């Protein structure tokens, strides 16, 4: 598949493996937006390099704001939703695939909680305005594999001791970010052991790192360079979850909050 939109300076269509929803591709050279164009908590002053993806671009309200600030605005093909409505587009894709079935949503904490809330809200809104309603239940699990900005081999899955209720169910795993895919691969094997009918994965961000093509989400928001990003519930040692935008942490920020 191919990404359905492109932007003058930031994104371009990119080929995707069969079976995935093409995410909006952000180029390696994308410098991000200047911090002084956005509001963010003052206690993070000096801890960030840039705003990488504004909150409104993740949601559905930012195109006019970008124009007002003379910031780059995406161009989209006829019939496609602009990237400022990315979460809604993912919700529509999920509705198209799973709209006739009950769904058990597995929200991967802690980084995935904000994306999960917004995605489930969009699915519910679409369901209310269609002739199909989707019964959903949400279960929370927690994965922990990072120390500072490095992924470790030691993966802990909390809240998943007994997932026997997944047997015969359609499962949607919601994760904020996928890097090498090793963590997701481990989680999928664990969930598969409980014999669900179907498993789909929605990932807001996919990093371009070597050897991650084997375990890409079925629904992808954005494909990003291999940079350490925080905000929108993504953290660095539990800090930065209170940022609305997805930002790139600075060297000073890493040193300040290093464990």
PDB file of C-alpha atoms in Angstrom:
ATOM      1  CA  UNK A   1       0.000   0.000   0.000  1.00  0.00           C
ATOM      2  CA  UNK A   2       0.971   3.612  -0.339  1.00  0.00           C
ATOM      3  CA  UNK A   3       0.551   6.618   1.911  1.00  0.00           C
ATOM      4  CA  UNK A   4      -2.461   8.555   0.638  1.00  0.00           C
ATOM      5  CA  UNK A   5      -1.116  12.054   1.169  1.00  0.00           C
ATOM      6  CA  UNK A   6       1.976  14.102   0.638  1.00  0.00           C
ATOM      7  CA  UNK A   7       3.179  17.429   1.951  1.00  0.00           C
ATOM      8  CA  UNK A   8       5.400  20.035   0.396  1.00  0.00           C
ATOM      9  CA  UNK A   9       8.297  19.789   2.862  1.00  0.00           C
ATOM     10  CA  UNK A  10       7.422  17.030   5.246  1.00  0.00           C
ATOM     11  CA  UNK A  11       5.855  13.885   3.845  1.00  0.00           C
ATOM     12  CA  UNK A  12       5.652  11.897   0.641  1.00  0.00           C
ATOM     13  CA  UNK A  13       3.959   8.677  -0.463  1.00  0.00           C
ATOM     14  CA  UNK A  14       5.872   5.541   0.466  1.00  0.00           C
ATOM     15  CA  UNK A  15       5.339   1.904  -0.390  1.00  0.00           C
ATOM     16  CA  UNK A  16       3.960  -0.235   2.422  1.00  0.00           C
ATOM     17  CA  UNK A  17       3.916  -4.012   2.839  1.00  0.00           C
ATOM     18  CA  UNK A  18       0.693  -5.771   1.873  1.00  0.00           C
ATOM     19  CA  UNK A  19      -1.809  -5.883   4.730  1.00  0.00           C
ATOM     20  CA  UNK A  20      -0.922  -2.565   6.348  1.00  0.00           C
ATOM     21  CA  UNK A  21      -2.510   0.864   6.196  1.00  0.00           C
ATOM     22  CA  UNK A  22       0.057   3.285   4.812  1.00  0.00           C
ATOM     23  CA  UNK A  23       1.104   5.875   7.361  1.00  0.00           C
ATOM     24  CA  UNK A  24       2.002   9.450   6.511  1.00  0.00           C
ATOM     25  CA  UNK A  25       5.742   9.372   5.856  1.00  0.00           C
ATOM     26  CA  UNK A  26       7.839  12.053   7.577  1.00  0.00           C
ATOM     27  CA  UNK A  27      11.229  12.425   5.925  1.00  0.00           C
ATOM     28  CA  UNK A  28      14.521  11.993   7.757  1.00  0.00           C
ATOM     29  CA  UNK A  29      15.473  15.620   7.109  1.00  0.00           C
ATOM     30  CA  UNK A  30      12.246  17.060   8.529  1.00  0.00           C
ATOM     31  CA  UNK A  31      13.412  19.617  11.155  1.00  0.00           C
ATOM     32  CA  UNK A  32      10.079  19.958  12.934  1.00  0.00           C
ATOM     33  CA  UNK A  33       8.298  23.152  13.936  1.00  0.00           C
ATOM     34  CA  UNK A  34       9.855  25.881  16.049  1.00  0.00           C
ATOM     35  CA  UNK A  35       8.817  25.618  19.690  1.00  0.00           C
ATOM     36  CA  UNK A  36       7.834  29.292  19.951  1.00  0.00           C
ATOM     37  CA  UNK A  37       4.945  28.686  17.540  1.00  0.00           C
ATOM     38  CA  UNK A  38       3.177  26.446  20.053  1.00  0.00           C
ATOM     39  CA  UNK A  39       2.139  26.416  23.681  1.00  0.00           C
ATOM     40  CA  UNK A  40       3.799  23.838  25.921  1.00  0.00           C
ATOM     41  CA  UNK A  41       4.510  23.528  29.663  1.00  0.00           C
ATOM     42  CA  UNK A  42       7.124  26.042  30.834  1.00  0.00           C
ATOM     43  CA  UNK A  43       8.811  23.430  33.010  1.00  0.00           C
ATOM     44  CA  UNK A  44      10.098  21.791  29.818  1.00  0.00           C
ATOM     45  CA  UNK A  45      11.828  24.929  28.591  1.00  0.00           C
ATOM     46  CA  UNK A  46      15.171  23.886  27.096  1.00  0.00           C
ATOM     47  CA  UNK A  47      14.270  20.203  27.224  1.00  0.00           C
ATOM     48  CA  UNK A  48      12.879  19.974  23.692  1.00  0.00           C
ATOM     49  CA  UNK A  49      14.371  20.466  20.229  1.00  0.00           C
ATOM     50  CA  UNK A  50      11.161  20.967  18.256  1.00  0.00           C
ATOM     51  CA  UNK A  51       7.499  20.113  17.836  1.00  0.00           C
ATOM     52  CA  UNK A  52       7.603  17.136  15.499  1.00  0.00           C
ATOM     53  CA  UNK A  53       3.872  16.473  15.020  1.00  0.00           C
ATOM     54  CA  UNK A  54       1.401  19.074  16.371  1.00  0.00           C
ATOM     55  CA  UNK A  55      -1.536  17.779  18.377  1.00  0.00           C
ATOM     56  CA  UNK A  56      -4.022  19.141  15.867  1.00  0.00           C
ATOM     57  CA  UNK A  57      -2.417  17.128  13.082  1.00  0.00           C
ATOM     58  CA  UNK A  58      -2.930  13.967  15.125  1.00  0.00           C
ATOM     59  CA  UNK A  59      -6.543  14.961  15.705  1.00  0.00           C
ATOM     60  CA  UNK A  60      -8.750  17.082  13.450  1.00  0.00           C
ATOM     61  CA  UNK A  61      -8.414  20.800  14.030  1.00  0.00           C
ATOM     62  CA  UNK A  62      -5.026  22.043  12.898  1.00  0.00           C
ATOM     63  CA  UNK A  63      -5.057  22.902   9.185  1.00  0.00           C
ATOM     64  CA  UNK A  64      -6.393  26.427   9.747  1.00  0.00           C
ATOM     65  CA  UNK A  65      -3.954  26.955  12.630  1.00  0.00           C
ATOM     66  CA  UNK A  66      -1.040  25.956  10.424  1.00  0.00           C
ATOM     67  CA  UNK A  67      -2.123  28.400   7.750  1.00  0.00           C
ATOM     68  CA  UNK A  68      -2.399  31.199  10.307  1.00  0.00           C
ATOM     69  CA  UNK A  69       1.214  30.598  11.350  1.00  0.00           C
ATOM     70  CA  UNK A  70       2.477  30.247   7.748  1.00  0.00           C
ATOM     71  CA  UNK A  71       3.499  26.677   8.507  1.00  0.00           C
ATOM     72  CA  UNK A  72       3.676  23.893   5.897  1.00  0.00           C
ATOM     73  CA  UNK A  73       0.255  22.485   5.065  1.00  0.00           C
ATOM     74  CA  UNK A  74      -0.261  19.033   3.570  1.00  0.00           C
ATOM     75  CA  UNK A  75      -1.706  18.475   0.132  1.00  0.00           C
ATOM     76  CA  UNK A  76      -3.980  15.440  -0.148  1.00  0.00           C
ATOM     77  CA  UNK A  77      -5.391  13.516  -3.031  1.00  0.00           C
ATOM     78  CA  UNK A  78      -9.039  13.874  -3.940  1.00  0.00           C
ATOM     79  CA  UNK A  79     -11.163  11.527  -1.870  1.00  0.00           C
ATOM     80  CA  UNK A  80      -8.638  11.267   0.960  1.00  0.00           C
ATOM     81  CA  UNK A  81      -8.888  12.829   4.385  1.00  0.00           C
ATOM     82  CA  UNK A  82      -6.114  15.325   5.167  1.00  0.00           C
ATOM     83  CA  UNK A  83      -3.518  14.228   7.733  1.00  0.00           C
ATOM     84  CA  UNK A  84      -4.966  16.647  10.262  1.00  0.00           C
ATOM     85  CA  UNK A  85      -7.719  14.047  10.608  1.00  0.00           C
ATOM     86  CA  UNK A  86      -5.378  11.095  10.886  1.00  0.00           C
ATOM     87  CA  UNK A  87      -6.993   9.514  13.920  1.00  0.00           C
ATOM     88  CA  UNK A  88     -10.374   9.707  12.238  1.00  0.00           C
ATOM     89  CA  UNK A  89      -8.977   8.040   9.126  1.00  0.00           C
ATOM     90  CA  UNK A  90      -7.628   5.163  11.209  1.00  0.00           C
ATOM     91  CA  UNK A  91     -11.012   4.858  12.920  1.00  0.00           C
ATOM     92  CA  UNK A  92     -12.713   4.685   9.530  1.00  0.00           C
ATOM     93  CA  UNK A  93     -10.336   1.961   8.368  1.00  0.00           C
ATOM     94  CA  UNK A  94     -11.024  -0.036  11.523  1.00  0.00           C
ATOM     95  CA  UNK A  95     -14.776   0.420  11.032  1.00  0.00           C
ATOM     96  CA  UNK A  96     -14.475  -0.856   7.463  1.00  0.00           C
ATOM     97  CA  UNK A  97     -12.611  -3.965   8.615  1.00  0.00           C
ATOM     98  CA  UNK A  98     -14.311  -4.709  11.936  1.00  0.00           C
ATOM     99  CA  UNK A  99     -17.580  -2.808  11.808  1.00  0.00           C
ATOM    100  CA  UNK A 100     -19.726  -5.939  11.856  1.00  0.00           C
ATOM    101  CA  UNK A 101     -18.035  -7.493  14.881  1.00  0.00           C
ATOM    102  CA  UNK A 102     -17.583  -6.936  18.584  1.00  0.00           C
ATOM    103  CA  UNK A 103     -14.123  -5.617  19.427  1.00  0.00           C
ATOM    104  CA  UNK A 104     -11.937  -6.076  22.473  1.00  0.00           C
ATOM    105  CA  UNK A 105      -9.469  -3.200  22.565  1.00  0.00           C
ATOM    106  CA  UNK A 106      -6.142  -3.934  24.258  1.00  0.00           C
ATOM    107  CA  UNK A 107      -4.623  -0.580  25.165  1.00  0.00           C
ATOM    108  CA  UNK A 108      -0.866  -0.742  25.688  1.00  0.00           C
ATOM    109  CA  UNK A 109       0.058   1.478  28.625  1.00  0.00           C
ATOM    110  CA  UNK A 110       1.399   3.861  29.436  1.00  0.00           C
ATOM    111  CA  UNK A 111       2.321   5.515  26.182  1.00  0.00           C
ATOM    112  CA  UNK A 112      -0.728   4.341  24.280  1.00  0.00           C
ATOM    113  CA  UNK A 113      -3.446   5.644  26.564  1.00  0.00           C
ATOM    114  CA  UNK A 114      -4.012   9.021  24.876  1.00  0.00           C
ATOM    115  CA  UNK A 115      -4.039   7.574  21.365  1.00  0.00           C
ATOM    116  CA  UNK A 116      -6.365   4.793  22.533  1.00  0.00           C
ATOM    117  CA  UNK A 117      -8.823   7.220  24.125  1.00  0.00           C
ATOM    118  CA  UNK A 118      -8.926   9.414  21.025  1.00  0.00           C
ATOM    119  CA  UNK A 119      -9.165   6.463  18.631  1.00  0.00           C
ATOM    120  CA  UNK A 120     -11.977   4.783  20.582  1.00  0.00           C
ATOM    121  CA  UNK A 121     -13.835   8.121  20.741  1.00  0.00           C
ATOM    122  CA  UNK A 122     -13.604   8.418  16.944  1.00  0.00           C
ATOM    123  CA  UNK A 123     -14.826   4.856  16.453  1.00  0.00           C
ATOM    124  CA  UNK A 124     -17.776   5.513  18.772  1.00  0.00           C
ATOM    125  CA  UNK A 125     -18.630   8.732  16.941  1.00  0.00           C
ATOM    126  CA  UNK A 126     -18.556   6.983  13.571  1.00  0.00           C
ATOM    127  CA  UNK A 127     -20.624   4.153  14.981  1.00  0.00           C
ATOM    128  CA  UNK A 128     -23.287   6.566  16.255  1.00  0.00           C
ATOM    129  CA  UNK A 129     -23.585   8.150  12.826  1.00  0.00           C
ATOM    130  CA  UNK A 130     -23.834   4.930  10.852  1.00  0.00           C
ATOM    131  CA  UNK A 131     -26.200   2.018  10.587  1.00  0.00           C
ATOM    132  CA  UNK A 132     -23.619  -0.176  12.305  1.00  0.00           C
ATOM    133  CA  UNK A 133     -22.868  -0.123  15.994  1.00  0.00           C
ATOM    134  CA  UNK A 134     -19.734  -1.716  17.389  1.00  0.00           C
ATOM    135  CA  UNK A 135     -19.871  -3.136  20.906  1.00  0.00           C
ATOM    136  CA  UNK A 136     -16.440  -2.468  22.418  1.00  0.00           C
ATOM    137  CA  UNK A 137     -14.751  -3.362  25.656  1.00  0.00           C
ATOM    138  CA  UNK A 138     -11.368  -1.977  26.618  1.00  0.00           C
ATOM    139  CA  UNK A 139      -8.695  -3.794  28.593  1.00  0.00           C
ATOM    140  CA  UNK A 140      -5.394  -2.268  29.678  1.00  0.00           C
ATOM    141  CA  UNK A 141      -2.009  -3.927  29.679  1.00  0.00           C
ATOM    142  CA  UNK A 142       1.381  -2.402  30.349  1.00  0.00           C
ATOM    143  CA  UNK A 143       4.650  -3.092  28.573  1.00  0.00           C
ATOM    144  CA  UNK A 144       7.973  -1.896  29.875  1.00  0.00           C
ATOM    145  CA  UNK A 145      11.190  -2.356  27.921  1.00  0.00           C
ATOM    146  CA  UNK A 146      12.917   1.062  27.894  1.00  0.00           C
ATOM    147  CA  UNK A 147      15.609   2.458  30.158  1.00  0.00           C
ATOM    148  CA  UNK A 148      16.300   6.091  29.312  1.00  0.00           C
ATOM    149  CA  UNK A 149      16.147   6.171  25.486  1.00  0.00           C
ATOM    150  CA  UNK A 150      17.256   2.563  24.879  1.00  0.00           C
ATOM    151  CA  UNK A 151      15.077  -0.498  24.442  1.00  0.00           C
ATOM    152  CA  UNK A 152      16.205  -3.426  26.567  1.00  0.00           C
ATOM    153  CA  UNK A 153      15.778  -7.177  26.124  1.00  0.00           C
ATOM    154  CA  UNK A 154      13.899  -7.345  29.419  1.00  0.00           C
ATOM    155  CA  UNK A 155      10.205  -7.015  28.520  1.00  0.00           C
ATOM    156  CA  UNK A 156       7.591  -6.936  31.267  1.00  0.00           C
ATOM    157  CA  UNK A 157       3.885  -7.482  30.431  1.00  0.00           C
ATOM    158  CA  UNK A 158       1.643  -6.355  33.272  1.00  0.00           C
ATOM    159  CA  UNK A 159      -2.129  -6.815  33.437  1.00  0.00           C
ATOM    160  CA  UNK A 160      -2.030  -9.702  30.964  1.00  0.00           C
ATOM    161  CA  UNK A 161      -1.793 -12.596  33.398  1.00  0.00           C
ATOM    162  CA  UNK A 162      -5.177 -13.984  32.301  1.00  0.00           C
ATOM    163  CA  UNK A 163      -6.531 -12.946  28.924  1.00  0.00           C
ATOM    164  CA  UNK A 164      -8.739 -16.007  28.524  1.00  0.00           C
ATOM    165  CA  UNK A 165     -11.698 -13.712  27.779  1.00  0.00           C
ATOM    166  CA  UNK A 166     -10.072 -13.035  24.390  1.00  0.00           C
ATOM    167  CA  UNK A 167     -10.894 -16.536  23.154  1.00  0.00           C
ATOM    168  CA  UNK A 168     -12.931 -16.291  19.954  1.00  0.00           C
ATOM    169  CA  UNK A 169     -12.929 -12.464  20.063  1.00  0.00           C
ATOM    170  CA  UNK A 170     -11.795  -9.826  17.597  1.00  0.00           C
ATOM    171  CA  UNK A 171      -8.894  -8.015  19.259  1.00  0.00           C
ATOM    172  CA  UNK A 172      -7.556  -4.571  18.431  1.00  0.00           C
ATOM    173  CA  UNK A 173      -4.189  -3.829  20.046  1.00  0.00           C
ATOM    174  CA  UNK A 174      -3.589  -0.076  20.319  1.00  0.00           C
ATOM    175  CA  UNK A 175       0.029   1.006  20.684  1.00  0.00           C
ATOM    176  CA  UNK A 176       1.538   4.489  20.499  1.00  0.00           C
ATOM    177  CA  UNK A 177       4.844   3.653  18.824  1.00  0.00           C
ATOM    178  CA  UNK A 178       6.510   0.685  17.146  1.00  0.00           C
ATOM    179  CA  UNK A 179      10.278   0.626  16.665  1.00  0.00           C
ATOM    180  CA  UNK A 180      12.097  -2.598  15.857  1.00  0.00           C
ATOM    181  CA  UNK A 181       8.844  -4.506  16.314  1.00  0.00           C
ATOM    182  CA  UNK A 182      10.387  -6.965  18.760  1.00  0.00           C
ATOM    183  CA  UNK A 183       8.160  -5.842  21.612  1.00  0.00           C
ATOM    184  CA  UNK A 184       5.046  -6.082  19.446  1.00  0.00           C
ATOM    185  CA  UNK A 185       6.106  -9.488  18.145  1.00  0.00           C
ATOM    186  CA  UNK A 186       6.435 -10.756  21.723  1.00  0.00           C
ATOM    187  CA  UNK A 187       3.048  -9.306  22.655  1.00  0.00           C
ATOM    188  CA  UNK A 188       1.339 -10.823  19.609  1.00  0.00           C
ATOM    189  CA  UNK A 189       2.680 -14.280  20.431  1.00  0.00           C
ATOM    190  CA  UNK A 190       1.447 -13.877  23.997  1.00  0.00           C
ATOM    191  CA  UNK A 191      -2.042 -12.775  22.904  1.00  0.00           C
ATOM    192  CA  UNK A 192      -2.289 -15.498  20.248  1.00  0.00           C
ATOM    193  CA  UNK A 193      -1.910 -18.115  22.972  1.00  0.00           C
ATOM    194  CA  UNK A 194      -5.394 -17.162  24.214  1.00  0.00           C
ATOM    195  CA  UNK A 195      -6.899 -18.083  20.813  1.00  0.00           C
ATOM    196  CA  UNK A 196      -8.668 -14.885  19.726  1.00  0.00           C
ATOM    197  CA  UNK A 197     -10.606 -15.016  16.462  1.00  0.00           C
ATOM    198  CA  UNK A 198      -8.705 -12.096  14.952  1.00  0.00           C
ATOM    199  CA  UNK A 199      -5.919  -9.712  15.970  1.00  0.00           C
ATOM    200  CA  UNK A 200      -5.356  -6.273  14.448  1.00  0.00           C
ATOM    201  CA  UNK A 201      -2.825  -3.671  15.575  1.00  0.00           C
ATOM    202  CA  UNK A 202      -3.199   0.108  15.416  1.00  0.00           C
ATOM    203  CA  UNK A 203      -0.001   2.112  15.871  1.00  0.00           C
ATOM    204  CA  UNK A 204       0.125   5.894  15.899  1.00  0.00           C
ATOM    205  CA  UNK A 205       3.854   6.002  15.075  1.00  0.00           C
ATOM    206  CA  UNK A 206       6.191   3.593  13.319  1.00  0.00           C
ATOM    207  CA  UNK A 207       9.910   4.345  13.399  1.00  0.00           C
ATOM    208  CA  UNK A 208      12.047   3.714  10.358  1.00  0.00           C
ATOM    209  CA  UNK A 209      14.613   1.400  11.865  1.00  0.00           C
ATOM    210  CA  UNK A 210      16.359  -1.667  10.363  1.00  0.00           C
ATOM    211  CA  UNK A 211      14.460  -4.963  10.369  1.00  0.00           C
ATOM    212  CA  UNK A 212      11.049  -3.660  11.480  1.00  0.00           C
ATOM    213  CA  UNK A 213       9.116  -4.572   8.315  1.00  0.00           C
ATOM    214  CA  UNK A 214       8.120  -7.988   9.657  1.00  0.00           C
ATOM    215  CA  UNK A 215       5.901  -6.625  12.422  1.00  0.00           C
ATOM    216  CA  UNK A 216       4.242  -3.436  11.231  1.00  0.00           C
ATOM    217  CA  UNK A 217       0.799  -2.469  12.568  1.00  0.00           C
ATOM    218  CA  UNK A 218      -2.246  -3.001  10.380  1.00  0.00           C
ATOM    219  CA  UNK A 219      -3.222   0.651  10.878  1.00  0.00           C
ATOM    220  CA  UNK A 220      -0.438   3.245  10.910  1.00  0.00           C
ATOM    221  CA  UNK A 221      -0.723   6.934  11.720  1.00  0.00           C
ATOM    222  CA  UNK A 222       2.719   8.284  10.876  1.00  0.00           C
ATOM    223  CA  UNK A 223       5.997   6.750   9.776  1.00  0.00           C
ATOM    224  CA  UNK A 224       8.796   8.755  11.388  1.00  0.00           C
ATOM    225  CA  UNK A 225      12.610   8.860  11.384  1.00  0.00           C
ATOM    226  CA  UNK A 226      14.519   7.055  14.110  1.00  0.00           C
ATOM    227  CA  UNK A 227      14.371   9.920  16.608  1.00  0.00           C
ATOM    228  CA  UNK A 228      13.348   9.751  20.252  1.00  0.00           C
ATOM    229  CA  UNK A 229       9.993  11.507  20.551  1.00  0.00           C
ATOM    230  CA  UNK A 230       7.940  12.411  23.603  1.00  0.00           C
ATOM    231  CA  UNK A 231       4.538  13.892  24.339  1.00  0.00           C
ATOM    232  CA  UNK A 232       0.941  12.824  23.655  1.00  0.00           C
ATOM    233  CA  UNK A 233       1.483  10.334  26.518  1.00  0.00           C
ATOM    234  CA  UNK A 234       4.911   9.183  25.253  1.00  0.00           C
ATOM    235  CA  UNK A 235       7.535   9.581  27.952  1.00  0.00           C
ATOM    236  CA  UNK A 236      11.198   9.697  28.794  1.00  0.00           C
ATOM    237  CA  UNK A 237      11.547   8.083  32.238  1.00  0.00           C
ATOM    238  CA  UNK A 238       7.937   9.092  33.027  1.00  0.00           C
ATOM    239  CA  UNK A 239       8.395  12.754  32.033  1.00  0.00           C
ATOM    240  CA  UNK A 240       6.770  14.571  29.083  1.00  0.00           C
ATOM    241  CA  UNK A 241       3.492  12.637  29.122  1.00  0.00           C
ATOM    242  CA  UNK A 242       1.762  15.969  29.817  1.00  0.00           C
ATOM    243  CA  UNK A 243       2.801  17.432  26.445  1.00  0.00           C
ATOM    244  CA  UNK A 244      -0.047  17.753  23.948  1.00  0.00           C
ATOM    245  CA  UNK A 245       2.249  17.713  20.903  1.00  0.00           C
ATOM    246  CA  UNK A 246       4.689  15.020  19.820  1.00  0.00           C
ATOM    247  CA  UNK A 247       8.136  16.580  20.269  1.00  0.00           C
ATOM    248  CA  UNK A 248      11.801  15.656  19.932  1.00  0.00           C
ATOM    249  CA  UNK A 249      13.628  15.662  23.255  1.00  0.00           C
ATOM    250  CA  UNK A 250      16.854  17.663  23.438  1.00  0.00           C
ATOM    251  CA  UNK A 251      20.225  16.439  24.728  1.00  0.00           C
ATOM    252  CA  UNK A 252      19.698  18.657  27.766  1.00  0.00           C
ATOM    253  CA  UNK A 253      16.345  17.018  28.388  1.00  0.00           C
ATOM    254  CA  UNK A 254      17.867  13.552  28.222  1.00  0.00           C
ATOM    255  CA  UNK A 255      20.577  14.477  30.685  1.00  0.00           C
ATOM    256  CA  UNK A 256      18.163  16.256  33.007  1.00  0.00           C
ATOM    257  CA  UNK A 257      15.814  13.291  33.370  1.00  0.00           C
ATOM    258  CA  UNK A 258      18.287  10.431  32.921  1.00  0.00           C
ATOM    259  CA  UNK A 259      18.083   7.628  35.457  1.00  0.00           C
TER     260      UNK A 259
END
